[in-house]
PDB file of C-alpha atoms in Angstrom:
ATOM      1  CA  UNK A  13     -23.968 -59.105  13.723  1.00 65.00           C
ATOM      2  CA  UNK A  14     -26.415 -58.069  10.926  1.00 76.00           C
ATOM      3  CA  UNK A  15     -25.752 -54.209  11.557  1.00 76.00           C
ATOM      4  CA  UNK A  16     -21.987 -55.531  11.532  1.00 75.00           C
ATOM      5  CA  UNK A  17     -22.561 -57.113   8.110  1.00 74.00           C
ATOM      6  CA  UNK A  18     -24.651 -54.400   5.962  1.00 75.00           C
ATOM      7  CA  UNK A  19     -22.045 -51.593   7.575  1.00 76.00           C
ATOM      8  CA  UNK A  20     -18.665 -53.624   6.561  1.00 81.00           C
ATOM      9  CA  UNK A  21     -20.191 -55.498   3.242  1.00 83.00           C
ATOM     10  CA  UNK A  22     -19.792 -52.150   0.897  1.00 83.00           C
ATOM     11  CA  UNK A  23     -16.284 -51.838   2.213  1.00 84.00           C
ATOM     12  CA  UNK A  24     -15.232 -55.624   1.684  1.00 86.00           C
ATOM     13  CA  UNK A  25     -17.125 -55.305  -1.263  1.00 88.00           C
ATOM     14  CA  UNK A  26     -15.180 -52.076  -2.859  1.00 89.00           C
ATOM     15  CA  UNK A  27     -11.991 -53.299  -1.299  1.00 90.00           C
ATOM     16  CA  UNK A  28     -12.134 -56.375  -3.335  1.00 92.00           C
ATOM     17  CA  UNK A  29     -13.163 -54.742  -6.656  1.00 92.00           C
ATOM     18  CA  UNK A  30      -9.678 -52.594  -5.852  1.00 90.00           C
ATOM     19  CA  UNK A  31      -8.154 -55.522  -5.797  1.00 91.00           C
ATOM     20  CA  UNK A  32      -9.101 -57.030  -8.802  1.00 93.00           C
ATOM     21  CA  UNK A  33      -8.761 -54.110 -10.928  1.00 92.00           C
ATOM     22  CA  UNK A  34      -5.025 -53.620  -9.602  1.00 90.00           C
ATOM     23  CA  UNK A  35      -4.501 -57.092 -10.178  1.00 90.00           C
ATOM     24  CA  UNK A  36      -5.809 -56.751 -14.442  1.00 92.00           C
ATOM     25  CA  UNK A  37      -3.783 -54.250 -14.746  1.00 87.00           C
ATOM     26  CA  UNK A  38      -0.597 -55.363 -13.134  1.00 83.00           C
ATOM     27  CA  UNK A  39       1.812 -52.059 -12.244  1.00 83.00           C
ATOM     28  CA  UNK A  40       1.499 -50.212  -9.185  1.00 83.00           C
ATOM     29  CA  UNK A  41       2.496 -46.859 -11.140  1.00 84.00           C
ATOM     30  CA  UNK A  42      -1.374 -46.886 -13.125  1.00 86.00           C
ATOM     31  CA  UNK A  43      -2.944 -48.579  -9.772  1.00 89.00           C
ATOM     32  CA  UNK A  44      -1.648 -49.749  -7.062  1.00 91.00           C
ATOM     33  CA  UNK A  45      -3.760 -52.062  -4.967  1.00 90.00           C
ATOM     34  CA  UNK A  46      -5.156 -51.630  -1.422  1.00 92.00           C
ATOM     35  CA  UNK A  47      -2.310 -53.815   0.659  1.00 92.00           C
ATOM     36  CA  UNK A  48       0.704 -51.401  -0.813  1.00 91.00           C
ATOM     37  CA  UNK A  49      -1.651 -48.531  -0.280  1.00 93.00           C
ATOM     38  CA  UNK A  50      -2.196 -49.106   2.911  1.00 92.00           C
ATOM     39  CA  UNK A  51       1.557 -50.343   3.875  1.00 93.00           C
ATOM     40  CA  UNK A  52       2.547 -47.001   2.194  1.00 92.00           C
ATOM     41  CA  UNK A  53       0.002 -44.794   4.589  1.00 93.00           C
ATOM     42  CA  UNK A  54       1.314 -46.894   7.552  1.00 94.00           C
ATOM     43  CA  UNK A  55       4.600 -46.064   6.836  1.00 93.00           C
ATOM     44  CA  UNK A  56       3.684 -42.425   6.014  1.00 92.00           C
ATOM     45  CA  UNK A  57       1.801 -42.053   9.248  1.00 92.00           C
ATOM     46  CA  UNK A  58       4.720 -43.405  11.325  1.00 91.00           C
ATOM     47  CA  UNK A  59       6.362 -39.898  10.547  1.00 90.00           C
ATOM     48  CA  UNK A  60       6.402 -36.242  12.242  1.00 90.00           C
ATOM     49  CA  UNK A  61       6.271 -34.743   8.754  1.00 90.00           C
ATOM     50  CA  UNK A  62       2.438 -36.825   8.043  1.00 92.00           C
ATOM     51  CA  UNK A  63       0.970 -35.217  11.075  1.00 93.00           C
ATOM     52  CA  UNK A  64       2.150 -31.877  10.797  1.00 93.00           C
ATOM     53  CA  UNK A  65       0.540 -31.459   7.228  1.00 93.00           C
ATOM     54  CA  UNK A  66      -2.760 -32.819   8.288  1.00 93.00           C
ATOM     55  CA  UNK A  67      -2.759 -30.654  11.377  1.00 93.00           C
ATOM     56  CA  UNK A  68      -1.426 -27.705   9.008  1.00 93.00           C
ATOM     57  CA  UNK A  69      -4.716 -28.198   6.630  1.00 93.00           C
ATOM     58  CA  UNK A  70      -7.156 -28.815   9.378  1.00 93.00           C
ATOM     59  CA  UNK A  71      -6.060 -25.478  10.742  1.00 93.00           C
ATOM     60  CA  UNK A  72      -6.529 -23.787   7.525  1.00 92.00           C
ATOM     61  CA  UNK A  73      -9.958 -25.569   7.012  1.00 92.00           C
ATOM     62  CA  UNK A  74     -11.105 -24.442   9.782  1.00 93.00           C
ATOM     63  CA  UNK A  75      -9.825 -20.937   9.471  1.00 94.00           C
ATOM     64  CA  UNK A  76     -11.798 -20.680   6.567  1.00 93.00           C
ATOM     65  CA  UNK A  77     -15.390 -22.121   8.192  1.00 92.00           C
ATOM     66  CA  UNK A  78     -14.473 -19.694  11.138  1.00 93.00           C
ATOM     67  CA  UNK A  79     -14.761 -16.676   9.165  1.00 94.00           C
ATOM     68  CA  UNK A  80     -16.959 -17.923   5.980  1.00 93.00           C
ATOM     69  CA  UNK A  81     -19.603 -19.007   8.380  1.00 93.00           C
ATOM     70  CA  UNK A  82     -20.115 -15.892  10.158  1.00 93.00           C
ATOM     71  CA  UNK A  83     -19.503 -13.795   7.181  1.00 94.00           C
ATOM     72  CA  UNK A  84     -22.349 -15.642   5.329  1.00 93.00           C
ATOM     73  CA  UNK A  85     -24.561 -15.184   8.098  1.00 92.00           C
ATOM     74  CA  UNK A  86     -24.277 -11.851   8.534  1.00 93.00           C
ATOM     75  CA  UNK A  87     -24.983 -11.077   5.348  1.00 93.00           C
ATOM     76  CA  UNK A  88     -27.621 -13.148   4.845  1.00 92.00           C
ATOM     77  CA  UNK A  89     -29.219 -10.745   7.809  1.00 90.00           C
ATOM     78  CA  UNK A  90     -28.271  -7.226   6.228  1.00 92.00           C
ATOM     79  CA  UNK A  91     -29.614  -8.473   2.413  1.00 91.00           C
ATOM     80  CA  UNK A  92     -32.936  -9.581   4.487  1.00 87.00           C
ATOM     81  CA  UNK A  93     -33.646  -6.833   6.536  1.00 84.00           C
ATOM     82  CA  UNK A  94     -31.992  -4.354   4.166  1.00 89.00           C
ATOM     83  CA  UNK A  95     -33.554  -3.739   0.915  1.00 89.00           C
ATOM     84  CA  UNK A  96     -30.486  -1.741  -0.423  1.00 91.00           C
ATOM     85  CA  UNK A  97     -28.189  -4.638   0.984  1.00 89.00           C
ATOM     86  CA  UNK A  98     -29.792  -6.867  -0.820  1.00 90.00           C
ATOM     87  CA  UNK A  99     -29.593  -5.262  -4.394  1.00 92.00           C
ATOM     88  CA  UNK A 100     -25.923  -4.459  -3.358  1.00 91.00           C
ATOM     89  CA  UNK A 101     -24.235  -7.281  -2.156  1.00 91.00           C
ATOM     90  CA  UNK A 102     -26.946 -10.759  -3.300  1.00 91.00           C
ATOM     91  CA  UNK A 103     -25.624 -10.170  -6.721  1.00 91.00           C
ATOM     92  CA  UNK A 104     -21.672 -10.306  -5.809  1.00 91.00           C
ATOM     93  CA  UNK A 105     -23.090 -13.541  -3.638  1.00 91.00           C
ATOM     94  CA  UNK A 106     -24.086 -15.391  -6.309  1.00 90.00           C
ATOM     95  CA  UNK A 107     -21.335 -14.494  -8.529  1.00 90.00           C
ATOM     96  CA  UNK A 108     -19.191 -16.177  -6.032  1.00 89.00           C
ATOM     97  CA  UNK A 109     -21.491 -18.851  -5.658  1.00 88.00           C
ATOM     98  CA  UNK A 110     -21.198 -19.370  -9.221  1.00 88.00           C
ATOM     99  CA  UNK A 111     -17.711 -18.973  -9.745  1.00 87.00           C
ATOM    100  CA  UNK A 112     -15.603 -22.539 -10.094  1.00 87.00           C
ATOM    101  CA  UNK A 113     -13.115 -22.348  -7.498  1.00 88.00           C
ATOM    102  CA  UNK A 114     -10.092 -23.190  -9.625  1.00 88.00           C
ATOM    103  CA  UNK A 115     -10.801 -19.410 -10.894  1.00 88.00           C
ATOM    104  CA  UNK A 116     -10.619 -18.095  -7.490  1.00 87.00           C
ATOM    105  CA  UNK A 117      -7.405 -19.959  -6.397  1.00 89.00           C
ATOM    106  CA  UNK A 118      -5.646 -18.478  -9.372  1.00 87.00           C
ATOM    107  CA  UNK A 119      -6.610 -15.182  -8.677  1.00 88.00           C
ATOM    108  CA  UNK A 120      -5.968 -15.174  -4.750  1.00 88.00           C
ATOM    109  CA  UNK A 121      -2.943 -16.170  -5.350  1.00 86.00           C
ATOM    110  CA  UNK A 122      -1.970 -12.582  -7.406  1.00 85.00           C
ATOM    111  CA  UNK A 123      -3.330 -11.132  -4.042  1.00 88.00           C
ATOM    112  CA  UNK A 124      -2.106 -12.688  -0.823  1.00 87.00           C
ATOM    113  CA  UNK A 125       0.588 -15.073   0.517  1.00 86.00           C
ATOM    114  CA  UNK A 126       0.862 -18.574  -0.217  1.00 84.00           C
ATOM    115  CA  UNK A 127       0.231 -19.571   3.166  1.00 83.00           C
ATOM    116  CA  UNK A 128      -2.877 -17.844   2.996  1.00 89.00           C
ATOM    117  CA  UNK A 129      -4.878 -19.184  -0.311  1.00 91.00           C
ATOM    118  CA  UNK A 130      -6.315 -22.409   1.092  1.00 92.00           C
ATOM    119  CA  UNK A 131      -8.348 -20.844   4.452  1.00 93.00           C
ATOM    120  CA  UNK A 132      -9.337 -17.843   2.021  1.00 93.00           C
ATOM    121  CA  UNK A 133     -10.369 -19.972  -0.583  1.00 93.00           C
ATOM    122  CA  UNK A 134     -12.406 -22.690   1.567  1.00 93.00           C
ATOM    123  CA  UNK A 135     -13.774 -19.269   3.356  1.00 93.00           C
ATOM    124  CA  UNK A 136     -15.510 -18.181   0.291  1.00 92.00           C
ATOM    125  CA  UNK A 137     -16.516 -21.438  -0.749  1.00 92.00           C
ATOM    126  CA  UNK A 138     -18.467 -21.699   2.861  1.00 93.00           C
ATOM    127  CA  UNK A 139     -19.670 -17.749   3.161  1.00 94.00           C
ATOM    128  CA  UNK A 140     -22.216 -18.620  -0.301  1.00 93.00           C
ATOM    129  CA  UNK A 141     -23.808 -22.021   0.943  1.00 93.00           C
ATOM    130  CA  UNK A 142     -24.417 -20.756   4.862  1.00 94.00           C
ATOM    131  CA  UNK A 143     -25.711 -17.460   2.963  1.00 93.00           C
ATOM    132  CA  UNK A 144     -28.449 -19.328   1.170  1.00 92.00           C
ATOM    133  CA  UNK A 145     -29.417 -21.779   4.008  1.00 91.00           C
ATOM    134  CA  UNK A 146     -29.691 -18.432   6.720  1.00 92.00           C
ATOM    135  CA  UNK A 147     -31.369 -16.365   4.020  1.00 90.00           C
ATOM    136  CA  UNK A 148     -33.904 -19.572   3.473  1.00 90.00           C
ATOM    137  CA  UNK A 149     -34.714 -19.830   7.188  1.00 87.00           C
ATOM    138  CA  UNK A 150     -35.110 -15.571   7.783  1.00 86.00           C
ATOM    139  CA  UNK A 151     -37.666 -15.944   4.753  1.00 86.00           C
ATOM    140  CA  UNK A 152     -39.625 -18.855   6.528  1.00 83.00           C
ATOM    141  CA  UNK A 153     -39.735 -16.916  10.199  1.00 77.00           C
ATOM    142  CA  UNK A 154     -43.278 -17.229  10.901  1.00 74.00           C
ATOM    143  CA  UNK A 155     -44.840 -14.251  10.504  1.00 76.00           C
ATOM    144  CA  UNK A 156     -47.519 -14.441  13.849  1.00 78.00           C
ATOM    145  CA  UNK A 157     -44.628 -14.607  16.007  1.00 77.00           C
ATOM    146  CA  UNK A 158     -43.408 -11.605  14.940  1.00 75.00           C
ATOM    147  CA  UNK A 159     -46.304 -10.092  15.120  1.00 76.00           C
ATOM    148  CA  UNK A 160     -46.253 -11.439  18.939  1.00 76.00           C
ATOM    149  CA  UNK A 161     -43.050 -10.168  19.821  1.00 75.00           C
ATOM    150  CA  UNK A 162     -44.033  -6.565  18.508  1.00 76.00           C
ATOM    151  CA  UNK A 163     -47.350  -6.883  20.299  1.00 78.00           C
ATOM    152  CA  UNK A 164     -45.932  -7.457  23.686  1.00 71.00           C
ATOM    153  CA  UNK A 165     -43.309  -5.190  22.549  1.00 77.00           C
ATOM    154  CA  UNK A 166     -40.211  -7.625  22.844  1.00 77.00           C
ATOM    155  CA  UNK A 167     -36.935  -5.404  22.387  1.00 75.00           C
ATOM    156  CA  UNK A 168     -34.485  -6.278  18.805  1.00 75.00           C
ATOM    157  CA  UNK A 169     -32.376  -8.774  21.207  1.00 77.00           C
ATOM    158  CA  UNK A 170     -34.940 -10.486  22.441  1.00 76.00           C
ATOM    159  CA  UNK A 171     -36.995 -10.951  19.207  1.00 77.00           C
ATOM    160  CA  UNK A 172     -33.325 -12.343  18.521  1.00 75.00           C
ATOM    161  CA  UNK A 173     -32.714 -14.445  20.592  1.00 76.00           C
ATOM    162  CA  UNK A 174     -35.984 -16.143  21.741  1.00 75.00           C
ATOM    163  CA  UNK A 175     -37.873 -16.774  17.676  1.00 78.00           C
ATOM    164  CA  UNK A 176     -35.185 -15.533  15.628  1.00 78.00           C
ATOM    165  CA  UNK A 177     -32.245 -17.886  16.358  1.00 79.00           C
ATOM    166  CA  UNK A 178     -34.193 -20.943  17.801  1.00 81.00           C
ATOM    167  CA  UNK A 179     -36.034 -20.875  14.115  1.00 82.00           C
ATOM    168  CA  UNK A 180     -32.359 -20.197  12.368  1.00 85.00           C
ATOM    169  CA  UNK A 181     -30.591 -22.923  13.877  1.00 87.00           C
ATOM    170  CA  UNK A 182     -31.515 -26.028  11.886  1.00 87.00           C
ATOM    171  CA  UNK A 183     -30.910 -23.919   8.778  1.00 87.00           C
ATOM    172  CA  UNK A 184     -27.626 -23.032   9.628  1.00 88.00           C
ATOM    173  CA  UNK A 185     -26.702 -26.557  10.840  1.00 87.00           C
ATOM    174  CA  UNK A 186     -27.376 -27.622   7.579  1.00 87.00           C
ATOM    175  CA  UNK A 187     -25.614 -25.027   5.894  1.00 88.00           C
ATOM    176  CA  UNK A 188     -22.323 -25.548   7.849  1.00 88.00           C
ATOM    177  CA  UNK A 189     -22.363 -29.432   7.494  1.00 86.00           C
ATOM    178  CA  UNK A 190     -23.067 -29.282   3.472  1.00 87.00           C
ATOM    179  CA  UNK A 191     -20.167 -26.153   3.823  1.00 89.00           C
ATOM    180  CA  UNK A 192     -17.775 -27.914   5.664  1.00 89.00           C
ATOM    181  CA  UNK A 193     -17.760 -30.500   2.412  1.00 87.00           C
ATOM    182  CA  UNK A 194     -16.965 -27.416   0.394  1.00 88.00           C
ATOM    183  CA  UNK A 195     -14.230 -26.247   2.583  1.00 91.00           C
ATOM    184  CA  UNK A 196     -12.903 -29.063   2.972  1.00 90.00           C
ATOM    185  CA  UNK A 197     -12.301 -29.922  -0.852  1.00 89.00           C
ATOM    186  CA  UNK A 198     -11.674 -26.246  -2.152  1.00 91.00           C
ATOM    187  CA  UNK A 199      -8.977 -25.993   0.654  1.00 92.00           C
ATOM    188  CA  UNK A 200      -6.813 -29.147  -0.548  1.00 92.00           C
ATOM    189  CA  UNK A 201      -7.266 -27.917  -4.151  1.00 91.00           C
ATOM    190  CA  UNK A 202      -5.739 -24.707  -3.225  1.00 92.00           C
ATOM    191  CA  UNK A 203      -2.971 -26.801  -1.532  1.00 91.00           C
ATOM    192  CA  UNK A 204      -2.396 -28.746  -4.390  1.00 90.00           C
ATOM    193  CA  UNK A 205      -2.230 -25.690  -6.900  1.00 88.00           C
ATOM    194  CA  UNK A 206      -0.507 -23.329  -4.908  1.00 86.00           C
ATOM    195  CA  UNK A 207       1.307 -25.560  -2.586  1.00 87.00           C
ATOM    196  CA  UNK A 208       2.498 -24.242   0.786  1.00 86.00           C
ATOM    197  CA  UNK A 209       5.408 -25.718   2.532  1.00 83.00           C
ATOM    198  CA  UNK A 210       3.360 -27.732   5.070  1.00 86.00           C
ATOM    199  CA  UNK A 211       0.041 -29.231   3.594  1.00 90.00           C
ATOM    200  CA  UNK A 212      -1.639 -32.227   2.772  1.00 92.00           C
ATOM    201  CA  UNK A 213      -2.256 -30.254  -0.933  1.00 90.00           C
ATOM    202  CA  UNK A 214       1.512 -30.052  -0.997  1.00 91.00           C
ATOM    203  CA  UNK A 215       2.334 -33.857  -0.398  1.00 92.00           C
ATOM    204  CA  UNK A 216       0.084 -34.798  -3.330  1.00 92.00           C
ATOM    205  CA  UNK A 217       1.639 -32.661  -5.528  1.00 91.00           C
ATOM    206  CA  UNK A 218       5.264 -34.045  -4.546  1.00 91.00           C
ATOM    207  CA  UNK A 219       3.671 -37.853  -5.057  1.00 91.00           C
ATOM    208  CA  UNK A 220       2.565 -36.535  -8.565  1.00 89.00           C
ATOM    209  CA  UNK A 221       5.873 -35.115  -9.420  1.00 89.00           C
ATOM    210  CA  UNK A 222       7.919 -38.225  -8.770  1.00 88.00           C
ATOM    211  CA  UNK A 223       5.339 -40.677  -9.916  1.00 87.00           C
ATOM    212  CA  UNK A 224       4.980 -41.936  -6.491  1.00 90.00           C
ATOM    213  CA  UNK A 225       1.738 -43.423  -7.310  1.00 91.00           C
ATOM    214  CA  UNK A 226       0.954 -45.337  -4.039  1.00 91.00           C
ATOM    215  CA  UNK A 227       1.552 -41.813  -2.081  1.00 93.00           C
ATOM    216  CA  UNK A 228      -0.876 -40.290  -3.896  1.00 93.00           C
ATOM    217  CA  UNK A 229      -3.315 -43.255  -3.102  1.00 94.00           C
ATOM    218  CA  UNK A 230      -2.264 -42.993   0.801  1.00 94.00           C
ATOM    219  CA  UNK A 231      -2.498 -39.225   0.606  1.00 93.00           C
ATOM    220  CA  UNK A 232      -6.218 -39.421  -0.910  1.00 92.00           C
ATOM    221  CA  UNK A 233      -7.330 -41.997   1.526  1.00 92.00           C
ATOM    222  CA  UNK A 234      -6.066 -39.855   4.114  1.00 93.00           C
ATOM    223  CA  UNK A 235      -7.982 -36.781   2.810  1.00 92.00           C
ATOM    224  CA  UNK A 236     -11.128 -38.586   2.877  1.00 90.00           C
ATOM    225  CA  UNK A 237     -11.102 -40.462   6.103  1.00 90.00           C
ATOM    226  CA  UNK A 238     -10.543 -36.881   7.517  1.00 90.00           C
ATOM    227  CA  UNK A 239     -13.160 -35.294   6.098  1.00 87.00           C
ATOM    228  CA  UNK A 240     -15.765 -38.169   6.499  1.00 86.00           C
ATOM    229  CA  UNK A 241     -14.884 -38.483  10.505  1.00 88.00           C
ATOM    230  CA  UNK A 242     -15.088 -34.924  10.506  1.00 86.00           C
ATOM    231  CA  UNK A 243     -18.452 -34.345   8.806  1.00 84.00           C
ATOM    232  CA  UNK A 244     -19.736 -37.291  11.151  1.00 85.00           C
ATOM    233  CA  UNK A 245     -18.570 -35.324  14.421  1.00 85.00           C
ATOM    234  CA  UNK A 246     -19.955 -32.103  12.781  1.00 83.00           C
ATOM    235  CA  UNK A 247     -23.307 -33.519  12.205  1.00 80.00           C
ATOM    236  CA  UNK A 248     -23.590 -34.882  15.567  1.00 81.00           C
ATOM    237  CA  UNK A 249     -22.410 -31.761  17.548  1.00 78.00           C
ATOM    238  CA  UNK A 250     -24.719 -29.853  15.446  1.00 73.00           C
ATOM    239  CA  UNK A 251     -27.950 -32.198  16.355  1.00 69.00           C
ATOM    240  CA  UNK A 252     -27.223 -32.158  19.773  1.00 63.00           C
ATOM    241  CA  UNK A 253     -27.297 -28.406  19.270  1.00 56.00           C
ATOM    242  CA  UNK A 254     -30.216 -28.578  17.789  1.00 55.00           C
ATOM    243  CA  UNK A 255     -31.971 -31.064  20.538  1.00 54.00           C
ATOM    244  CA  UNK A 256     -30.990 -28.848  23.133  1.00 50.00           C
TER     245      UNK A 256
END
């Protein structure tokens, strides 16, 4: 009962704040408040069209962590083991790194379909944050094993695979959950700005159009139930991972 209490108290807590605010100021256009929110999701999620935009931005999500995430890590190998790599292609990094994303929708979208903005964008969001967190770990590699593995002359693959990736893999599982965040967010925002014709992105810019204000609400609450369920099933595959 007490871990019942101090996990549902915030909630209650936040729900009823809602509440009171929507209640001062008294029109559902400026605020609605958490019971026609949440009639307005029920009713959106009784529909084909609901599911087929979340399951339309999950896919391009996760097209974007499936090639940002290698992409990142791959480089974060060639500008550690490659001195040239590094003054080539670290710079261009942390330009992107740097870069606010709204920047890099608008000029994707000069470059390549509609469709395709929201997995490129949430791609380069990821590649930049798994870069850092793999180039972090290769830099803390202890040095003794290495000298090991070259003493009992261990091969390039299995240097790889037995200090290498074992010492890589908490690094990279937190690169990919704090990513995932990124992806998750930047891909949306491309929805919303350069909306394709089946997207979560695209609903909220139809509820902003016609003022639907409770949409928008049900559409938001949506977005981040997704990504905190996600993120939670994320973490956990990644610590068993990491156990085993």
């Amino acid at each position: 009962m007490n871990r019942l209490l101090k996990r549902s108290l915030p909630a209650v807590f936040w729900l009823l704040a809602w509440a009171l605010a929507a209640r001062w100021v008294g029109l559902d256009l400026l605020l609605p408040g958490p019971l026609a929110v949440g009639a307005r999701l029920a009713a959106l999620a009784g529909t084909g069209g609901f599911w087929l935009s979340v399951g339309a931005t999950l896919g391009r999500v996760f097209l974007g962590l499936a090639w940002g995430a290698p992409a990142g890590a791959a480089l974060a190998f060639a500008t550690h083991f490659s001195p040239w790599a590094d003054r080539l292609l670290s710079p261009a990094v942390r330009v992107v790194r740097a870069t606010p994303v709204v920047s890099f929708i608008l000029l994707v979208y000069l470059w390549v379909p509609r469709g395709a903005i929201p997995w490129v964008i949430a791609g380069l969001m990821v590649l930049p944050v798994v870069w850092g967190a793999v180039s972090a770990g290769l830099d803390g590699l202890d040095e003794k094993l290495l000298e090991l593995a070259r003493a009992y002359r261990f091969s390039r693959g299995r240097t790889l695979a037995l200090i290498c990736l074992p010492a890589l893999r908490p690094h990279f599982a937190a690169g990919l959950s704090t990513a995932f965040g990124l992806a998750w967010k930047s891909g949306v925002a491309a929805e919303v700005l350069c909306p394709p014709v089946q997207a979560i992105g695209s609903r909220i810019q139809q509820a902003k159009a016609a003022l639907e204000t409770p949409d928008l609400f049900a559409w938001t609450l949506t977005i981040v139930a997704l990504s905190l369920a996600l993120e939670k099933l994320l973490r956990r595959g990644l610590g068993r991972g990491n156990k085993g």
